GROMACS .gro file of N, CA and C in nm:
model
  330
    1MET      N    1  -1.633   4.423  -3.599
    1MET     CA    2  -1.736   4.460  -3.504
    1MET      C    3  -1.791   4.598  -3.534
    2GLU      N    4  -1.711   4.681  -3.593
    2GLU     CA    5  -1.752   4.819  -3.616
    2GLU      C    6  -1.872   4.831  -3.708
    3LYS      N    7  -1.869   4.762  -3.822
    3LYS     CA    8  -1.975   4.783  -3.921
    3LYS      C    9  -2.113   4.747  -3.865
    4THR      N   10  -2.125   4.632  -3.806
    4THR     CA   11  -2.256   4.589  -3.756
    4THR      C   12  -2.303   4.677  -3.642
    5ASN      N   13  -2.214   4.708  -3.548
    5ASN     CA   14  -2.253   4.794  -3.437
    5ASN      C   15  -2.284   4.936  -3.484
    6THR      N   16  -2.214   4.982  -3.587
    6THR     CA   17  -2.245   5.113  -3.646
    6THR      C   18  -2.384   5.110  -3.708
    7MET      N   19  -2.415   5.002  -3.777
    7MET     CA   20  -2.549   4.988  -3.836
    7MET      C   21  -2.656   4.989  -3.728
    8LEU      N   22  -2.632   4.916  -3.619
    8LEU     CA   23  -2.730   4.912  -3.510
    8LEU      C   24  -2.748   5.051  -3.449
    9ALA      N   25  -2.639   5.125  -3.435
    9ALA     CA   26  -2.648   5.262  -3.382
    9ALA      C   27  -2.725   5.352  -3.478
   10GLN      N   28  -2.703   5.335  -3.607
   10GLN     CA   29  -2.776   5.414  -3.707
   10GLN      C   30  -2.925   5.387  -3.700
   11ILE      N   31  -2.962   5.263  -3.681
   11ILE     CA   32  -3.104   5.229  -3.670
   11ILE      C   33  -3.164   5.298  -3.549
   12GLU      N   34  -3.095   5.292  -3.436
   12GLU     CA   35  -3.146   5.356  -3.314
   12GLU      C   36  -3.159   5.506  -3.333
   13GLN      N   37  -3.061   5.568  -3.396
   13GLN     CA   38  -3.068   5.712  -3.423
   13GLN      C   39  -3.185   5.744  -3.514
   14GLY      N   40  -3.205   5.664  -3.615
   14GLY     CA   41  -3.316   5.685  -3.707
   14GLY      C   42  -3.450   5.669  -3.638
   15LYS      N   43  -3.460   5.569  -3.552
   15LYS     CA   44  -3.584   5.548  -3.478
   15LYS      C   45  -3.612   5.666  -3.384
   16GLU      N   46  -3.507   5.717  -3.319
   16GLU     CA   47  -3.524   5.833  -3.231
   16GLU      C   48  -3.571   5.954  -3.310
   17PHE      N   49  -3.513   5.976  -3.428
   17PHE     CA   50  -3.555   6.088  -3.511
   17PHE      C   51  -3.702   6.073  -3.550
   18LEU      N   52  -3.739   5.955  -3.597
   18LEU     CA   53  -3.877   5.932  -3.638
   18LEU      C   54  -3.973   5.943  -3.521
   19GLN      N   55  -3.930   5.898  -3.402
   19GLN     CA   56  -4.014   5.910  -3.283
   19GLN      C   57  -4.042   6.057  -3.253
   20GLY      N   58  -3.941   6.142  -3.270
   20GLY     CA   59  -3.961   6.285  -3.248
   20GLY      C   60  -4.045   6.350  -3.356
   21ALA      N   61  -4.023   6.307  -3.480
   21ALA     CA   62  -4.092   6.369  -3.594
   21ALA      C   63  -4.234   6.317  -3.610
   22ARG      N   64  -4.255   6.189  -3.585
   22ARG     CA   65  -4.387   6.127  -3.604
   22ARG      C   66  -4.419   6.033  -3.489
   23PRO      N   67  -4.437   6.087  -3.369
   23PRO     CA   68  -4.457   6.000  -3.252
   23PRO      C   69  -4.579   5.909  -3.264
   24GLU      N   70  -4.687   5.959  -3.322
   24GLU     CA   71  -4.808   5.877  -3.333
   24GLU      C   72  -4.783   5.756  -3.423
   25LEU      N   73  -4.710   5.777  -3.530
   25LEU     CA   74  -4.677   5.668  -3.623
   25LEU      C   75  -4.582   5.568  -3.557
   26MET      N   76  -4.477   5.618  -3.495
   26MET     CA   77  -4.379   5.530  -3.433
   26MET      C   78  -4.437   5.455  -3.313
   27ASN      N   79  -4.524   5.519  -3.237
   27ASN     CA   80  -4.588   5.449  -3.125
   27ASN      C   81  -4.668   5.329  -3.176
   28LYS      N   82  -4.740   5.349  -3.285
   28LYS     CA   83  -4.818   5.239  -3.343
   28LYS      C   84  -4.725   5.130  -3.400
   29PHE      N   85  -4.620   5.174  -3.468
   29PHE     CA   86  -4.525   5.078  -3.523
   29PHE      C   87  -4.461   4.997  -3.410
   30ASN      N   88  -4.415   5.065  -3.305
   30ASN     CA   89  -4.350   4.995  -3.193
   30ASN      C   90  -4.446   4.900  -3.123
   31GLN      N   91  -4.570   4.941  -3.109
   31GLN     CA   92  -4.671   4.854  -3.048
   31GLN      C   93  -4.691   4.729  -3.134
   32PHE      N   94  -4.703   4.749  -3.265
   32PHE     CA   95  -4.718   4.637  -3.358
   32PHE      C   96  -4.596   4.545  -3.351
   33HIS      N   97  -4.477   4.603  -3.355
   33HIS     CA   98  -4.352   4.527  -3.349
   33HIS      C   99  -4.347   4.443  -3.221
   34ASN      N  100  -4.376   4.504  -3.109
   34ASN     CA  101  -4.372   4.433  -2.981
   34ASN      C  102  -4.476   4.321  -2.976
   35GLU      N  103  -4.593   4.346  -3.031
   35GLU     CA  104  -4.699   4.245  -3.032
   35GLU      C  105  -4.659   4.125  -3.119
   36VAL      N  106  -4.601   4.153  -3.234
   36VAL     CA  107  -4.561   4.046  -3.326
   36VAL      C  108  -4.460   3.952  -3.259
   37PHE      N  109  -4.366   4.008  -3.185
   37PHE     CA  110  -4.259   3.926  -3.128
   37PHE      C  111  -4.288   3.875  -2.987
   38GLN      N  112  -4.414   3.880  -2.944
   38GLN     CA  113  -4.456   3.819  -2.817
   38GLN      C  114  -4.470   3.668  -2.838
   39ASP      N  115  -4.456   3.593  -2.730
   39ASP     CA  116  -4.487   3.451  -2.736
   39ASP      C  117  -4.634   3.433  -2.772
   40GLY      N  118  -4.660   3.340  -2.860
   40GLY     CA  119  -4.796   3.305  -2.899
   40GLY      C  120  -4.796   3.156  -2.929
   41THR      N  121  -4.863   3.116  -3.035
   41THR     CA  122  -4.853   2.977  -3.079
   41THR      C  123  -4.708   2.945  -3.111
   42LEU      N  124  -4.642   3.042  -3.175
   42LEU     CA  125  -4.497   3.034  -3.194
   42LEU      C  126  -4.431   3.113  -3.082
   43SER      N  127  -4.316   3.065  -3.037
   43SER     CA  128  -4.243   3.138  -2.933
   43SER      C  129  -4.179   3.263  -2.994
   44ALA      N  130  -4.144   3.357  -2.907
   44ALA     CA  131  -4.074   3.477  -2.952
   44ALA      C  132  -3.944   3.438  -3.021
   45ARG      N  133  -3.878   3.337  -2.971
   45ARG     CA  134  -3.754   3.287  -3.030
   45ARG      C  135  -3.778   3.237  -3.173
   46GLU      N  136  -3.881   3.157  -3.190
   46GLU     CA  137  -3.913   3.106  -3.324
   46GLU      C  138  -3.945   3.220  -3.419
   47LYS      N  139  -4.021   3.317  -3.371
   47LYS     CA  140  -4.058   3.432  -3.455
   47LYS      C  141  -3.935   3.511  -3.496
   48ARG      N  142  -3.840   3.528  -3.405
   48ARG     CA  143  -3.717   3.600  -3.438
   48ARG      C  144  -3.635   3.522  -3.541
   49LEU      N  145  -3.631   3.391  -3.528
   49LEU     CA  146  -3.560   3.310  -3.628
   49LEU      C  147  -3.626   3.322  -3.764
   50ILE      N  148  -3.758   3.324  -3.767
   50ILE     CA  149  -3.830   3.346  -3.893
   50ILE      C  150  -3.797   3.485  -3.947
   51GLY      N  151  -3.796   3.584  -3.859
   51GLY     CA  152  -3.760   3.720  -3.900
   51GLY      C  153  -3.622   3.725  -3.962
   52LEU      N  154  -3.528   3.652  -3.904
   52LEU     CA  155  -3.393   3.647  -3.961
   52LEU      C  156  -3.397   3.586  -4.101
   53GLY      N  157  -3.472   3.478  -4.117
   53GLY     CA  158  -3.484   3.416  -4.249
   53GLY      C  159  -3.545   3.511  -4.352
   54MET      N  160  -3.645   3.586  -4.309
   54MET     CA  161  -3.707   3.685  -4.398
   54MET      C  162  -3.607   3.795  -4.433
   55ALA      N  163  -3.530   3.839  -4.335
   55ALA     CA  164  -3.430   3.944  -4.358
   55ALA      C  165  -3.325   3.897  -4.458
   56LEU      N  166  -3.285   3.770  -4.447
   56LEU     CA  167  -3.191   3.713  -4.544
   56LEU      C  168  -3.251   3.715  -4.684
   57ALA      N  169  -3.375   3.669  -4.696
   57ALA     CA  170  -3.441   3.662  -4.826
   57ALA      C  171  -3.461   3.801  -4.887
   58LEU      N  172  -3.489   3.899  -4.801
   58LEU     CA  173  -3.511   4.036  -4.849
   58LEU      C  174  -3.382   4.114  -4.867
   59LYS      N  175  -3.270   4.053  -4.825
   59LYS     CA  176  -3.138   4.115  -4.834
   59LYS      C  177  -3.133   4.249  -4.761
   60CYS      N  178  -3.185   4.250  -4.640
   60CYS     CA  179  -3.188   4.371  -4.558
   60CYS      C  180  -3.080   4.362  -4.450
   61ASP      N  181  -2.965   4.423  -4.475
   61ASP     CA  182  -2.854   4.418  -4.381
   61ASP      C  183  -2.895   4.468  -4.243
   62PHE      N  184  -2.966   4.580  -4.239
   62PHE     CA  185  -3.009   4.637  -4.111
   62PHE      C  186  -3.100   4.540  -4.037
   63CYS      N  187  -3.191   4.477  -4.109
   63CYS     CA  188  -3.284   4.381  -4.047
   63CYS      C  189  -3.208   4.260  -3.992
   64ILE      N  190  -3.110   4.212  -4.068
   64ILE     CA  191  -3.029   4.100  -4.021
   64ILE      C  192  -2.961   4.137  -3.890
   65ALA      N  193  -2.901   4.255  -3.885
   65ALA     CA  194  -2.831   4.299  -3.764
   65ALA      C  195  -2.926   4.306  -3.645
   66VAL      N  196  -3.044   4.363  -3.664
   66VAL     CA  197  -3.140   4.377  -3.555
   66VAL      C  198  -3.186   4.240  -3.504
   67HIS      N  199  -3.216   4.149  -3.596
   67HIS     CA  200  -3.261   4.017  -3.555
   67HIS      C  201  -3.148   3.939  -3.487
   68LEU      N  202  -3.026   3.951  -3.539
   68LEU     CA  203  -2.914   3.881  -3.475
   68LEU      C  204  -2.891   3.931  -3.333
   69LYS      N  205  -2.898   4.061  -3.314
   69LYS     CA  206  -2.879   4.117  -3.180
   69LYS      C  207  -2.984   4.061  -3.084
   70ALA      N  208  -3.109   4.059  -3.127
   70ALA     CA  209  -3.217   4.007  -3.043
   70ALA      C  210  -3.198   3.857  -3.018
   71LEU      N  211  -3.159   3.783  -3.120
   71LEU     CA  212  -3.140   3.639  -3.105
   71LEU      C  213  -3.024   3.607  -3.012
   72LYS      N  214  -2.916   3.683  -3.023
   72LYS     CA  215  -2.803   3.661  -2.931
   72LYS      C  216  -2.847   3.686  -2.787
   73ALA      N  217  -2.925   3.791  -2.766
   73ALA     CA  218  -2.974   3.823  -2.631
   73ALA      C  219  -3.065   3.712  -2.578
   74MET      N  220  -3.132   3.640  -2.669
   74MET     CA  221  -3.221   3.530  -2.630
   74MET      C  222  -3.144   3.400  -2.605
   75GLY      N  223  -3.015   3.401  -2.634
   75GLY     CA  224  -2.935   3.280  -2.613
   75GLY      C  225  -2.933   3.184  -2.730
   76VAL      N  226  -2.974   3.230  -2.847
   76VAL     CA  227  -2.971   3.146  -2.967
   76VAL      C  228  -2.825   3.119  -3.004
   77SER      N  229  -2.798   2.998  -3.048
   77SER     CA  230  -2.661   2.960  -3.084
   77SER      C  231  -2.632   2.991  -3.230
   78LEU      N  232  -2.503   2.996  -3.261
   78LEU     CA  233  -2.462   3.014  -3.400
   78LEU      C  234  -2.514   2.897  -3.484
   79GLU      N  235  -2.519   2.778  -3.428
   79GLU     CA  236  -2.568   2.661  -3.502
   79GLU      C  237  -2.713   2.681  -3.545
   80GLU      N  238  -2.795   2.740  -3.458
   80GLU     CA  239  -2.935   2.768  -3.494
   80GLU      C  240  -2.941   2.871  -3.606
   81VAL      N  241  -2.857   2.973  -3.596
   81VAL     CA  242  -2.851   3.075  -3.701
   81VAL      C  243  -2.809   3.012  -3.833
   82LEU      N  244  -2.713   2.921  -3.828
   82LEU     CA  245  -2.667   2.854  -3.950
   82LEU      C  246  -2.777   2.768  -4.012
   83GLU      N  247  -2.864   2.709  -3.931
   83GLU     CA  248  -2.977   2.634  -3.987
   83GLU      C  249  -3.071   2.728  -4.061
   84VAL      N  250  -3.095   2.846  -4.005
   84VAL     CA  251  -3.177   2.945  -4.075
   84VAL      C  252  -3.108   2.984  -4.205
   85CYS      N  253  -2.976   3.002  -4.201
   85CYS     CA  254  -2.902   3.035  -4.323
   85CYS      C  255  -2.918   2.925  -4.428
   86GLY      N  256  -2.918   2.800  -4.384
   86GLY     CA  257  -2.937   2.688  -4.477
   86GLY      C  258  -3.071   2.696  -4.548
   87VAL      N  259  -3.176   2.728  -4.473
   87VAL     CA  260  -3.308   2.744  -4.535
   87VAL      C  261  -3.304   2.861  -4.633
   88GLY      N  262  -3.237   2.969  -4.593
   88GLY     CA  263  -3.224   3.085  -4.682
   88GLY      C  264  -3.153   3.050  -4.812
   89MET      N  265  -3.048   2.968  -4.801
   89MET     CA  266  -2.975   2.927  -4.921
   89MET      C  267  -3.064   2.842  -5.012
   90LEU      N  268  -3.140   2.751  -4.952
   90LEU     CA  269  -3.229   2.667  -5.031
   90LEU      C  270  -3.333   2.751  -5.103
   91MET      N  271  -3.393   2.843  -5.031
   91MET     CA  272  -3.503   2.922  -5.087
   91MET      C  273  -3.457   3.035  -5.178
   92HIS      N  274  -3.331   3.076  -5.162
   92HIS     CA  275  -3.287   3.196  -5.233
   92HIS      C  276  -3.162   3.174  -5.317
   93GLY      N  277  -3.113   3.052  -5.325
   93GLY     CA  278  -3.000   3.021  -5.411
   93GLY      C  279  -2.873   3.096  -5.376
   94GLY      N  280  -2.802   3.141  -5.479
   94GLY     CA  281  -2.674   3.211  -5.462
   94GLY      C  282  -2.681   3.331  -5.370
   95PRO      N  283  -2.781   3.421  -5.390
   95PRO     CA  284  -2.790   3.534  -5.297
   95PRO      C  285  -2.812   3.490  -5.153
   96GLY      N  286  -2.884   3.381  -5.133
   96GLY     CA  287  -2.903   3.329  -4.998
   96GLY      C  288  -2.772   3.285  -4.936
   97MET      N  289  -2.685   3.224  -5.017
   97MET     CA  290  -2.553   3.184  -4.969
   97MET      C  291  -2.470   3.307  -4.936
   98ALA      N  292  -2.472   3.407  -5.025
   98ALA     CA  293  -2.394   3.529  -5.001
   98ALA      C  294  -2.439   3.599  -4.874
   99TYR      N  295  -2.570   3.608  -4.854
   99TYR     CA  296  -2.620   3.674  -4.734
   99TYR      C  297  -2.602   3.587  -4.610
  100SER      N  298  -2.588   3.457  -4.627
  100SER     CA  299  -2.556   3.371  -4.513
  100SER      C  300  -2.415   3.400  -4.463
  101THR      N  301  -2.321   3.421  -4.556
  101THR     CA  302  -2.185   3.455  -4.513
  101THR      C  303  -2.183   3.590  -4.443
  102LEU      N  304  -2.261   3.685  -4.493
  102LEU     CA  305  -2.273   3.816  -4.428
  102LEU      C  306  -2.334   3.800  -4.289
  103THR      N  307  -2.434   3.714  -4.277
  103THR     CA  308  -2.500   3.692  -4.148
  103THR      C  309  -2.402   3.638  -4.045
  104VAL      N  310  -2.319   3.541  -4.084
  104VAL     CA  311  -2.221   3.486  -3.991
  104VAL      C  312  -2.119   3.592  -3.951
  105LYS      N  313  -2.074   3.672  -4.047
  105LYS     CA  314  -1.981   3.781  -4.016
  105LYS      C  315  -2.043   3.877  -3.915
  106MET      N  316  -2.168   3.914  -3.938
  106MET     CA  317  -2.236   4.007  -3.848
  106MET      C  318  -2.257   3.944  -3.710
  107TRP      N  319  -2.290   3.815  -3.705
  107TRP     CA  320  -2.307   3.744  -3.577
  107TRP      C  321  -2.179   3.759  -3.494
  108ASN      N  322  -2.065   3.740  -3.560
  108ASN     CA  323  -1.937   3.748  -3.490
  108ASN      C  324  -1.902   3.890  -3.447
  109GLU      N  325  -1.962   3.990  -3.511
  109GLU     CA  326  -1.934   4.129  -3.476
  109GLU      C  327  -2.019   4.180  -3.361
  110ILE      N  328  -2.130   4.112  -3.333
  110ILE     CA  329  -2.220   4.161  -3.227
  110ILE      C  330  -2.171   4.109  -3.093
   0.00000   0.00000   0.00000
């Protein structure tokens, strides 16, 4: 549980620093982020699942943690996360499988 929660805390600290250093930039980024993950033609839940798949493909540990935290809060099941991992494995081969195992480990830590 420590590693993933430590990563999430590091992200929050980094965002706070950037907000203080570049508020105009971070305000725009946060507005864009919030707009992207609003319900639209795709639900916020679907968009977060897509975000998780992208994070797996890009091998972004921090992104995986952030999306998993949001998905857990939305009530997404581990089975749904595993389906996203399956798509990641298909599209990304061996690295997709490796990051799928990391994703499940992180899910259990949040």
